[in-house]
Every structure is written in C-alpha cells, then in structure tokens.
PDB file of C-alpha atoms in Angstrom:
ATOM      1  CA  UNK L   1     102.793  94.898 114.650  1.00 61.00           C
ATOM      2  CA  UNK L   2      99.797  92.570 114.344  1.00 76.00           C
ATOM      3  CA  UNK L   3      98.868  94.442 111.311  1.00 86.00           C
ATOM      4  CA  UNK L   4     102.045  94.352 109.499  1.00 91.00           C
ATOM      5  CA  UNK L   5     101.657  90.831 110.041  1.00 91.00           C
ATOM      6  CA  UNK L   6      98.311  90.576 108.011  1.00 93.00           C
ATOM      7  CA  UNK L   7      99.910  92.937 105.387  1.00 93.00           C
ATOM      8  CA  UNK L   8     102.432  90.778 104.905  1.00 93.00           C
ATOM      9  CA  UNK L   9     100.208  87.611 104.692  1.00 93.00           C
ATOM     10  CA  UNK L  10      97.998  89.636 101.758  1.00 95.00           C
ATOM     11  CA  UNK L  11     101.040  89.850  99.689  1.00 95.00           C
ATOM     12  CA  UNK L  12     101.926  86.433 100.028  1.00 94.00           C
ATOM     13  CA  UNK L  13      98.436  85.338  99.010  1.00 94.00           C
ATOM     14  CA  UNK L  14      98.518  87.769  95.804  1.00 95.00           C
ATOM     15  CA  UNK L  15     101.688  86.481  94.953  1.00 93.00           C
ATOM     16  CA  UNK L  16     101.040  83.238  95.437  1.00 91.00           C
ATOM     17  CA  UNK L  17     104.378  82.658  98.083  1.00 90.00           C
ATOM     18  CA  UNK L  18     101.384  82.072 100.874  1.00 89.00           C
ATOM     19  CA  UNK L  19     102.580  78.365 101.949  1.00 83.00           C
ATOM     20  CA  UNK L  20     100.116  76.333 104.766  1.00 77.00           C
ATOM     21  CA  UNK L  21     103.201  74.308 105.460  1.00 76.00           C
ATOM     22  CA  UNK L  22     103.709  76.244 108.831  1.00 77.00           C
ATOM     23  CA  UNK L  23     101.884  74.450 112.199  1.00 78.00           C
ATOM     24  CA  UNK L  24      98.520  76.268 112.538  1.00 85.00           C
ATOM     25  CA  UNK L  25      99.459  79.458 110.629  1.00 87.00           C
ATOM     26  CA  UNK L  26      95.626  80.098 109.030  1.00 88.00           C
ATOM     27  CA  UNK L  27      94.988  80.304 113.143  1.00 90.00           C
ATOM     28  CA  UNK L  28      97.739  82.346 114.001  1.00 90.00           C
ATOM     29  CA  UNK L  29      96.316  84.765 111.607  1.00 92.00           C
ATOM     30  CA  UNK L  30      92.896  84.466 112.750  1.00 93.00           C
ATOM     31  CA  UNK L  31      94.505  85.302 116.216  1.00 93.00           C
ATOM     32  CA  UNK L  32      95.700  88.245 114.578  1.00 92.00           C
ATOM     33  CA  UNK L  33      92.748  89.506 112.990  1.00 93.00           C
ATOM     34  CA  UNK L  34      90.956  89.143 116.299  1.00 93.00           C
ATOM     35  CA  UNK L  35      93.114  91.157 118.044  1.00 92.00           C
ATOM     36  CA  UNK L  36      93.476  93.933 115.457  1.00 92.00           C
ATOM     37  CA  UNK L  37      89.663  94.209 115.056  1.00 91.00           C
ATOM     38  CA  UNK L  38      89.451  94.418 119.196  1.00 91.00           C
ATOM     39  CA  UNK L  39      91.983  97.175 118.803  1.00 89.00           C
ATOM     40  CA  UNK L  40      91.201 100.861 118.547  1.00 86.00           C
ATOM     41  CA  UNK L  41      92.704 100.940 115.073  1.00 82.00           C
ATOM     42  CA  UNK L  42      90.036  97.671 114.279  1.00 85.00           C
ATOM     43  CA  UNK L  43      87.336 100.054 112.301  1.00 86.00           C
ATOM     44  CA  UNK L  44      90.360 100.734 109.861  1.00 90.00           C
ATOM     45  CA  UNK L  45      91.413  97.611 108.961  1.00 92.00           C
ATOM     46  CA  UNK L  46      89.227  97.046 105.694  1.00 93.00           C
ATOM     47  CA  UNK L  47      90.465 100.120 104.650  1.00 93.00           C
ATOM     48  CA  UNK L  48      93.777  99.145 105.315  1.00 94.00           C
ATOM     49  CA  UNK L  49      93.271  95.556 103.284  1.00 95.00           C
ATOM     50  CA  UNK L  50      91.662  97.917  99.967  1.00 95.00           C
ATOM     51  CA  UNK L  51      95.039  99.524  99.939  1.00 96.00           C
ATOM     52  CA  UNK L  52      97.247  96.762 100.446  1.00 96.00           C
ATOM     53  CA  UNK L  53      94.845  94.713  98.259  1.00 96.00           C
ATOM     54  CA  UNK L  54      95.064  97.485  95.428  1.00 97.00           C
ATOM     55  CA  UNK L  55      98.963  97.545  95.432  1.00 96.00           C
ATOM     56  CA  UNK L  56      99.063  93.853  94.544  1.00 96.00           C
ATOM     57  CA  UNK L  57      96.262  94.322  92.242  1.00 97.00           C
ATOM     58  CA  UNK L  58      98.220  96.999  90.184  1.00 96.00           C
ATOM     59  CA  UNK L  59     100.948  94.590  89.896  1.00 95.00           C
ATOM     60  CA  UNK L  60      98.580  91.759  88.778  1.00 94.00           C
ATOM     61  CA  UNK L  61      97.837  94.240  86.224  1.00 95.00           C
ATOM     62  CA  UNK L  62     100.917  94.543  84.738  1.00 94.00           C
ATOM     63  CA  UNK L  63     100.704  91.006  83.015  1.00 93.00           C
ATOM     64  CA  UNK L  64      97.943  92.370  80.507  1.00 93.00           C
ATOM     65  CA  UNK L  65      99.978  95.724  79.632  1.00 91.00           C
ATOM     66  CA  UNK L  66     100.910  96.021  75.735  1.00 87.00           C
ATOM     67  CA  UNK L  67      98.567  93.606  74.424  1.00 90.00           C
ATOM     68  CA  UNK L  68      95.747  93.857  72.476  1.00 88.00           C
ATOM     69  CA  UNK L  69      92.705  91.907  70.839  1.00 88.00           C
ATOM     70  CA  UNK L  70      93.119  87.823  71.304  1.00 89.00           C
ATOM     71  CA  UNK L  71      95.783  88.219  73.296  1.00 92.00           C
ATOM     72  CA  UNK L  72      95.070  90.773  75.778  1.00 92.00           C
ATOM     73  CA  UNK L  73      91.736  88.184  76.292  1.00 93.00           C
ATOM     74  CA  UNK L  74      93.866  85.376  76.741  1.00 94.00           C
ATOM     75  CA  UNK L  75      95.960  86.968  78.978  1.00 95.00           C
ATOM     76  CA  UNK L  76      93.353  87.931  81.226  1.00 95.00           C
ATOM     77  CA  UNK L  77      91.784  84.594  81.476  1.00 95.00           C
ATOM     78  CA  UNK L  78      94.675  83.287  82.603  1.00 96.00           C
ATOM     79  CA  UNK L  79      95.105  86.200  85.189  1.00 96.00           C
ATOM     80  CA  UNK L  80      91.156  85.667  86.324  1.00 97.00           C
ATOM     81  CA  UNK L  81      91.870  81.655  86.519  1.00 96.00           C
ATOM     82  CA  UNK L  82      94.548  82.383  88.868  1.00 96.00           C
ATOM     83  CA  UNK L  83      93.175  84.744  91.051  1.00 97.00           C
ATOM     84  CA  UNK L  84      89.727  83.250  91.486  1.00 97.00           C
ATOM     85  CA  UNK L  85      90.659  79.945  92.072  1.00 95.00           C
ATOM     86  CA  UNK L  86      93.896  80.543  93.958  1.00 95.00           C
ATOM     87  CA  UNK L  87      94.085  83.787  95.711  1.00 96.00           C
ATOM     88  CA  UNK L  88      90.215  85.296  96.191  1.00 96.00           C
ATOM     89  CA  UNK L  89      89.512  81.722  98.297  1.00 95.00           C
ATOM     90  CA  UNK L  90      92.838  82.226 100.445  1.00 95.00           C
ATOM     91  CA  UNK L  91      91.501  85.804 100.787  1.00 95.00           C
ATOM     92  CA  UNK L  92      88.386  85.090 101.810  1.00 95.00           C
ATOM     93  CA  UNK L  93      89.893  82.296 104.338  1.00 93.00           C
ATOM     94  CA  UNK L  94      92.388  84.304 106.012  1.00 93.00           C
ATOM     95  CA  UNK L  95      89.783  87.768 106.634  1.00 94.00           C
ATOM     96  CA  UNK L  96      86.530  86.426 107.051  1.00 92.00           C
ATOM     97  CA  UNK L  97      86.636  87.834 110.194  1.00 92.00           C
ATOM     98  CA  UNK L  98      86.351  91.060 108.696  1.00 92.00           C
ATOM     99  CA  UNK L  99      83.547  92.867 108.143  1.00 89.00           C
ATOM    100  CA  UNK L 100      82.994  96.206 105.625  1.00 88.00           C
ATOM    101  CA  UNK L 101      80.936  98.979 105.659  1.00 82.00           C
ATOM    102  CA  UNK L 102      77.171  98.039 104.826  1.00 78.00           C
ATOM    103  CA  UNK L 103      76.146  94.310 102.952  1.00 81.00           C
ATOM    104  CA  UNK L 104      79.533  94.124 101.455  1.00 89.00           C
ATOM    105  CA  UNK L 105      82.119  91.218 102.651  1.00 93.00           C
ATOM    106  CA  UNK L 106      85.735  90.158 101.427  1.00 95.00           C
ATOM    107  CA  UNK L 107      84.558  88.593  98.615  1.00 96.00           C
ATOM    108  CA  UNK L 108      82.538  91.232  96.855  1.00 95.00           C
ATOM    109  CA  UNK L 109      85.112  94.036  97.844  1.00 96.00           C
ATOM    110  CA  UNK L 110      88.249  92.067  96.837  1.00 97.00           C
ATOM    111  CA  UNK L 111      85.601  91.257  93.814  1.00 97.00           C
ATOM    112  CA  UNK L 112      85.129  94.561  92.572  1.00 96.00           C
ATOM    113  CA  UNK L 113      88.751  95.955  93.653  1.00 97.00           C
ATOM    114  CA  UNK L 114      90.260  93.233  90.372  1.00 97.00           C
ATOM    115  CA  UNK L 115      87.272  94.271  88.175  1.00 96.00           C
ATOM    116  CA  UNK L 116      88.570  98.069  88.634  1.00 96.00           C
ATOM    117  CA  UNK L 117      92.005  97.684  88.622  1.00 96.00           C
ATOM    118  CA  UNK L 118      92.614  94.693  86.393  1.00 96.00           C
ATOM    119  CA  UNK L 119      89.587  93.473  84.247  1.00 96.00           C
ATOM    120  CA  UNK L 120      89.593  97.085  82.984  1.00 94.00           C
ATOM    121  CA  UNK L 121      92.980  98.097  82.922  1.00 93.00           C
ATOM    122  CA  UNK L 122      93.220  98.069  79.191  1.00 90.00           C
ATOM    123  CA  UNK L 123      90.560  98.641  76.573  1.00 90.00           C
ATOM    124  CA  UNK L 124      88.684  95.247  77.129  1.00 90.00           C
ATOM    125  CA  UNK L 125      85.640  96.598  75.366  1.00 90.00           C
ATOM    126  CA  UNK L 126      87.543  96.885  71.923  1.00 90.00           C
ATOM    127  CA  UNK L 127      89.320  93.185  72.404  1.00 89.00           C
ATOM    128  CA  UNK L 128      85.748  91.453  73.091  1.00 88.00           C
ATOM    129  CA  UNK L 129      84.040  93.340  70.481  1.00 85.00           C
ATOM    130  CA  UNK L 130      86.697  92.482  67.908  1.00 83.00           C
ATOM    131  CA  UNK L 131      86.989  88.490  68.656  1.00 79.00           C
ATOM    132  CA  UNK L 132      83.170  88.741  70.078  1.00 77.00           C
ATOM    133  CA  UNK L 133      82.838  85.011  68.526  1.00 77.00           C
ATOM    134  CA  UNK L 134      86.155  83.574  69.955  1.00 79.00           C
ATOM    135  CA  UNK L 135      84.823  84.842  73.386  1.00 89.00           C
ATOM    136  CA  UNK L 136      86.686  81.454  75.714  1.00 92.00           C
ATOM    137  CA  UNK L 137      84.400  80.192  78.730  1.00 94.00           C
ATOM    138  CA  UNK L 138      86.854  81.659  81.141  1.00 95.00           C
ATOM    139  CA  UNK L 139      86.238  85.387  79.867  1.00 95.00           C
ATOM    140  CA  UNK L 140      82.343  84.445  79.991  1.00 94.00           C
ATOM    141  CA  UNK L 141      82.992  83.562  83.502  1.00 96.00           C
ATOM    142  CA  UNK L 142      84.893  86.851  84.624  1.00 96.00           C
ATOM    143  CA  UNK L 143      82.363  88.765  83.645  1.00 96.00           C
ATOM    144  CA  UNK L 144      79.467  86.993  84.730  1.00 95.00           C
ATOM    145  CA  UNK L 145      80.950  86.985  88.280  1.00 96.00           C
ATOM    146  CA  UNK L 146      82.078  90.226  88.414  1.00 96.00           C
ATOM    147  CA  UNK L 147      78.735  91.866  87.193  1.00 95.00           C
ATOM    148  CA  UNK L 148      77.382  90.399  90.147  1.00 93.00           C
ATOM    149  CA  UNK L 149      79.155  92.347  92.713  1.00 94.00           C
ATOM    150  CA  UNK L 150      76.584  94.436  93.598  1.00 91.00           C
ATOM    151  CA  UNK L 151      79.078  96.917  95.947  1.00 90.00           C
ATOM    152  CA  UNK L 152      76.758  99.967  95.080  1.00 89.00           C
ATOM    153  CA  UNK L 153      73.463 101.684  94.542  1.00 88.00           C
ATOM    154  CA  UNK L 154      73.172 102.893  91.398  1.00 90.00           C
ATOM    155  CA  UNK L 155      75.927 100.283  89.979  1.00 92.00           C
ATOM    156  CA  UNK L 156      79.000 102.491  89.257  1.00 93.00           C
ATOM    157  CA  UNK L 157      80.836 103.368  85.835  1.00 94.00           C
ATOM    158  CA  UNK L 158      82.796 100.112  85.888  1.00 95.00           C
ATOM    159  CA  UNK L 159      79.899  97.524  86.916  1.00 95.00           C
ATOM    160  CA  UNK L 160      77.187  99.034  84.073  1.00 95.00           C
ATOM    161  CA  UNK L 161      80.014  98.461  81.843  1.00 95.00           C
ATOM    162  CA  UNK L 162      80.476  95.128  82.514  1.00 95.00           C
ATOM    163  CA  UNK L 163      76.877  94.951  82.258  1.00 95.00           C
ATOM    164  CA  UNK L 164      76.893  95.973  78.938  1.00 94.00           C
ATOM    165  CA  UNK L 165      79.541  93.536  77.814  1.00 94.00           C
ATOM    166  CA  UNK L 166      77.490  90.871  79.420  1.00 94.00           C
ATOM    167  CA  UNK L 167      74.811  91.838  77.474  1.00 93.00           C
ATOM    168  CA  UNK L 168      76.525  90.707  74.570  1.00 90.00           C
ATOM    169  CA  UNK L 169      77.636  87.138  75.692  1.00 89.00           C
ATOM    170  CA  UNK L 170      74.255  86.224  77.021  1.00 90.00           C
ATOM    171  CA  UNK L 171      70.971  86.717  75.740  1.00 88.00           C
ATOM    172  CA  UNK L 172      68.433  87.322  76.984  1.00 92.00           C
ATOM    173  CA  UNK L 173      69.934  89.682  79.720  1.00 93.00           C
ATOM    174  CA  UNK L 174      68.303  91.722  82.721  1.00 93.00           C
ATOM    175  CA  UNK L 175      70.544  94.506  83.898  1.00 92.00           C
ATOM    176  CA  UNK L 176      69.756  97.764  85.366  1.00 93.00           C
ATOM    177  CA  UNK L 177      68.648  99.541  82.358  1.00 94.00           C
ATOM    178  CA  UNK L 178      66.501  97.238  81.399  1.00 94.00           C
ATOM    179  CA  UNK L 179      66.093  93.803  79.204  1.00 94.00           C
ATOM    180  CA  UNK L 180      68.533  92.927  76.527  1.00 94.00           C
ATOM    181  CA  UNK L 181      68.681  90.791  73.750  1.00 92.00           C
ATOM    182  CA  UNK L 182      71.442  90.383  71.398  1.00 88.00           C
ATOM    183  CA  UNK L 183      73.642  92.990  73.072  1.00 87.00           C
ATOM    184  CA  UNK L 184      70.435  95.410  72.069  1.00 91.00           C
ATOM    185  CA  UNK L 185      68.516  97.143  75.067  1.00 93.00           C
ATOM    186  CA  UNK L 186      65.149  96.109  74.189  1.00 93.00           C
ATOM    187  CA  UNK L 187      62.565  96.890  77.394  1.00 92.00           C
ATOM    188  CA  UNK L 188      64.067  99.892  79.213  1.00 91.00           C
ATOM    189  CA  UNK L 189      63.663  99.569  83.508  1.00 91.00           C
ATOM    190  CA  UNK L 190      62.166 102.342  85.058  1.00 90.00           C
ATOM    191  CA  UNK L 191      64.775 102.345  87.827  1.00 87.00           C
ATOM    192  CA  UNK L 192      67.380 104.762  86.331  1.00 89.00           C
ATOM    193  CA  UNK L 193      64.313 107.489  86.249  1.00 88.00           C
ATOM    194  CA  UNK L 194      62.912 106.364  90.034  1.00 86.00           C
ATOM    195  CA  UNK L 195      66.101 106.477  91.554  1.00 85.00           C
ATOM    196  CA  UNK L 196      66.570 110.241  89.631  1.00 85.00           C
ATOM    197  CA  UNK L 197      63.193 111.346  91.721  1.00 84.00           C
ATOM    198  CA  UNK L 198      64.292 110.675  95.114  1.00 78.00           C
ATOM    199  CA  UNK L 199      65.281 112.739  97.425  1.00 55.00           C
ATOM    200  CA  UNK L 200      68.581 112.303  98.898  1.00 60.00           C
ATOM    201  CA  UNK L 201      67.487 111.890 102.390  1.00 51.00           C
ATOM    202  CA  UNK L 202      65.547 108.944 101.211  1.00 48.00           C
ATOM    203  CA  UNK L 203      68.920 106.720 100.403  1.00 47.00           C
ATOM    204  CA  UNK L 204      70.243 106.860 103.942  1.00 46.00           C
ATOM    205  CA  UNK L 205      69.831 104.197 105.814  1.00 43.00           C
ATOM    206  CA  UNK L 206      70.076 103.810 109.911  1.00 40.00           C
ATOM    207  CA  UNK L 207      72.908 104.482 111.498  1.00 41.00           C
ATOM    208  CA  UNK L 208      74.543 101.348 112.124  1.00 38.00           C
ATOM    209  CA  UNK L 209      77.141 100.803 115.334  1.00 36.00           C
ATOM    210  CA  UNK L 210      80.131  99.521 113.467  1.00 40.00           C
ATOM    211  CA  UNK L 211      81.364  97.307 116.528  1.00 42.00           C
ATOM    212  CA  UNK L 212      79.493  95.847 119.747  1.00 43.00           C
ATOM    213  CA  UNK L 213      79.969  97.588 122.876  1.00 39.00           C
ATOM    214  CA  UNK L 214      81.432  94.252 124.471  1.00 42.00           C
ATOM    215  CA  UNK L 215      85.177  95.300 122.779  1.00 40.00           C
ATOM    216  CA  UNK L 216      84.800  98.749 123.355  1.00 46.00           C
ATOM    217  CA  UNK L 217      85.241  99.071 126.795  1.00 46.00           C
ATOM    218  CA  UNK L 218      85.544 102.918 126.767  1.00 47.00           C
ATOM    219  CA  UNK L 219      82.435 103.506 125.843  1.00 47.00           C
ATOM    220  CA  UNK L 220      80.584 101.578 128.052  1.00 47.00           C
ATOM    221  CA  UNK L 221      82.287 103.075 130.697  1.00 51.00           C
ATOM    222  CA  UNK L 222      81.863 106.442 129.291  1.00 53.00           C
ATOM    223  CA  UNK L 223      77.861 105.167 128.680  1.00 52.00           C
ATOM    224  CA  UNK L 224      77.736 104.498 132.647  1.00 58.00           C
ATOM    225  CA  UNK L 225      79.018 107.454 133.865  1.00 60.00           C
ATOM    226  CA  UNK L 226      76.511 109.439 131.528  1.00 55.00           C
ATOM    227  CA  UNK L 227      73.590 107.029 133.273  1.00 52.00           C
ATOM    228  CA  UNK L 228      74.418 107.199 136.547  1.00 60.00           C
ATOM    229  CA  UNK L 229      75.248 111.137 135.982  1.00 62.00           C
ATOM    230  CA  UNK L 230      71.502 111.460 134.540  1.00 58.00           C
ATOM    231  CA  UNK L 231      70.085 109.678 137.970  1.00 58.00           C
ATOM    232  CA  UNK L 232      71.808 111.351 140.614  1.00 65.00           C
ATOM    233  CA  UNK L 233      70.463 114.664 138.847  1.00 61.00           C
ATOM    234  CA  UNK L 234      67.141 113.505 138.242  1.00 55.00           C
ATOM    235  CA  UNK L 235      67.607 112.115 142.016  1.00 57.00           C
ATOM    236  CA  UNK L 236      68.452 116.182 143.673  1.00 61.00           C
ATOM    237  CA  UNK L 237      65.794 117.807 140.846  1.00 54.00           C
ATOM    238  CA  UNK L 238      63.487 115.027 142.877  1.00 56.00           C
ATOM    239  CA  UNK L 239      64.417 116.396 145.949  1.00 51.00           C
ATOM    240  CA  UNK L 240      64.491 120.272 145.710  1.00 55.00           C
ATOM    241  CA  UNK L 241      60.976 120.282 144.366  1.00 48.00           C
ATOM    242  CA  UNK L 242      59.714 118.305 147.105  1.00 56.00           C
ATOM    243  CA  UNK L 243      61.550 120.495 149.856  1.00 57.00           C
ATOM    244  CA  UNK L 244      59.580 123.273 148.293  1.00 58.00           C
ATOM    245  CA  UNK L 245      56.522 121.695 148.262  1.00 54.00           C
ATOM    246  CA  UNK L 246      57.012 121.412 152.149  1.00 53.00           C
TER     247      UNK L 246
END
C-alpha cells in the first residue's frame, strides 16, 4: 500500500498536480519511503520508480510528436524548462532516500531516463543540425546537463550522441573519443582502444551489500545461528581429539 502511495505521488510530480498545500505531506512521504526501503520488497523500489518514472516520461514525450526543425527545438525547450526546474527538484526531494545500484542517485537516473525517452524521441540530430545557428540557450543547456550523466562505463548509444551534438555547440570540447573543435574530432583519446583490451573480469567491482544488516533482521539472525553453529562444532571437534589423546 505504501508503495502505491509513492506511485501515485510520482505521477503527480510529472504532471505537475503534486500540491505542498497538505500539513507535512513531503514527511508523510518520507515516512513512506522509509518504511518501503525497510521492507523486504525495499531493494526493488528504484526499479519500481524507472518504470513508473518511464510511463510519465512517454507521455511527456508526446508534446514533441509531429514536429520538426525550429519547432520540434522549441518544443523541447519548453518541455526541458519544465521538467528541470519543476519536476526533477520535486523528484529529487520526495526520493532522496533512495539509493540505486552503484554511484548513480535520483538525479542522474531520472537524468538519463528524459534524455532516452524524451530528448531523443524524435530526430533531434536533423533539427539542431538544420537551425545549428538559431541553437536557444535552453537547448544548449539540455544538452550540456544531460551529457553529464555519467550512468555508465563506456557511455551508451544515447550519451555519445549527445556528446557529439555537444561537440557542435561548444568548442573546444573533451568527450570520450577525444578533443573536439568545431564539431570536428581533432585529438582522438586512447580510452575507446584501452577499455577494448581489458579483460572482462577486470570491470567488476566488489560486491557491494545493497542494505545494512541493522533492517534486515533475518539475516542477522540467520548470520548467528551459522556462528554459534560453527563454535559448538569447533567446540566437540576440540573435544574428541583431546579424549583421544588421553
């Protein structure tokens, strides 16, 4: 139930219906997200916010279907305006609590979730490259930011895209392939052919505990018994061998 509860508070933000004029409702949600990640079903729950995130992000998306060139650009500015100063800080607000997998937080996922499902939902490449000098601030700005999210290693399809477009508003640029200059890749990085070389087993990191063993009860129990098991049978081995030594 909790969790429908923070479902339902996602939509809200992404639709901008989310109203703070409710007593102590940001709390009641932190309440919420407390519980839920304290829950067994806790581990789950960033998955569960990338698919209720996506969902509203499709429908965000909408807005930039059937236009093209100038427009399509200004419609997405006004998209990105709204969403990164109105719903990603709400976001960030309500489920900064939760934590994803690895160096990632709210931010960069809910980040890189719009630049996959909205920045690129239509063929942004061929609108900036067409009206490359009538490039507004705000489109500058979306791409800046979202070339930033840094959510994996080696950058996937969509952010070495973006790096490529931001190649073209800003020069000089440093991306992964190297240093560019008027949208031209000038000094090629040595990366791309280091990362090729490694072995696989040389990309995983440490295993990492996803929650503390202070709200998982279970296991420490189950942790105790396996101690106190390990003991009382190191305890008899003790034993027999010294009854044979007598």
């Amino acid at each position: 139930m909790k969790r429908h509860i923070i479902e339902k508070a996602v939509k809200e933000i992404c639709r901008k219906k989310f109203l703070f004029t409710e007593p102590q409702k940001i709390h009641n949600l932190h309440q919420n997200v407390k519980n839920v990640l304290r829950s067994r079903t806790g581990t789950f729950l960033c998955d569960c916010y990338k698919d209720w995130l996506a969902k509203e992000l499709a429908i965000l998306s909408q807005k930039l279907r059937h236009h093209h060139g100038s427009r399509l650009l200004q419609c997405l500015e006004e998209v990105w305006s709204s969403f990164y100063m109105e719903i990603l800080p709400v976001l960030e607000a309500v489920l900064y609590l939760v934590k994803p997998k690895g160096r990632l937080s709210v931010r960069s996922v809910t980040l890189a979730s719009f630049r996959d499902i909205v920045f690129f939902s239509e063929d942004i490449e061929d609108a900036i490259n067409t009206e490359r000098e009538l490039i507004s601030p705000g489109i500058r700005h979306a791409i800046l930011i979202l070339q930033s999210v840094n959510d994996s290693y080696p950058p996937c399809k969509n952010r070495l895209r973006l790096e490529s477009l931001a190649a073209q508003i800003c020069s000089p640029f440093m991306g992964y392939f190297g240093l560019y200059e008027n949208g031209e890749l000038v000094t090629t990085s040595n990366e791309p052919a280091a990362f090729a070389k490694r072995r696989p087993s040389a990309d995983v990191g440490p295993r990492r505990i996803s929650r503390p063993f202070s709200v998982q009860p279970q296991q420490m129990e189950t942790l105790n018994q396996l101690f106190k098991k390990a003991i009382r049978h190191k305890g008899q081995k003790t034993l027999k061998v010294n009854s044979i030594k007598k």
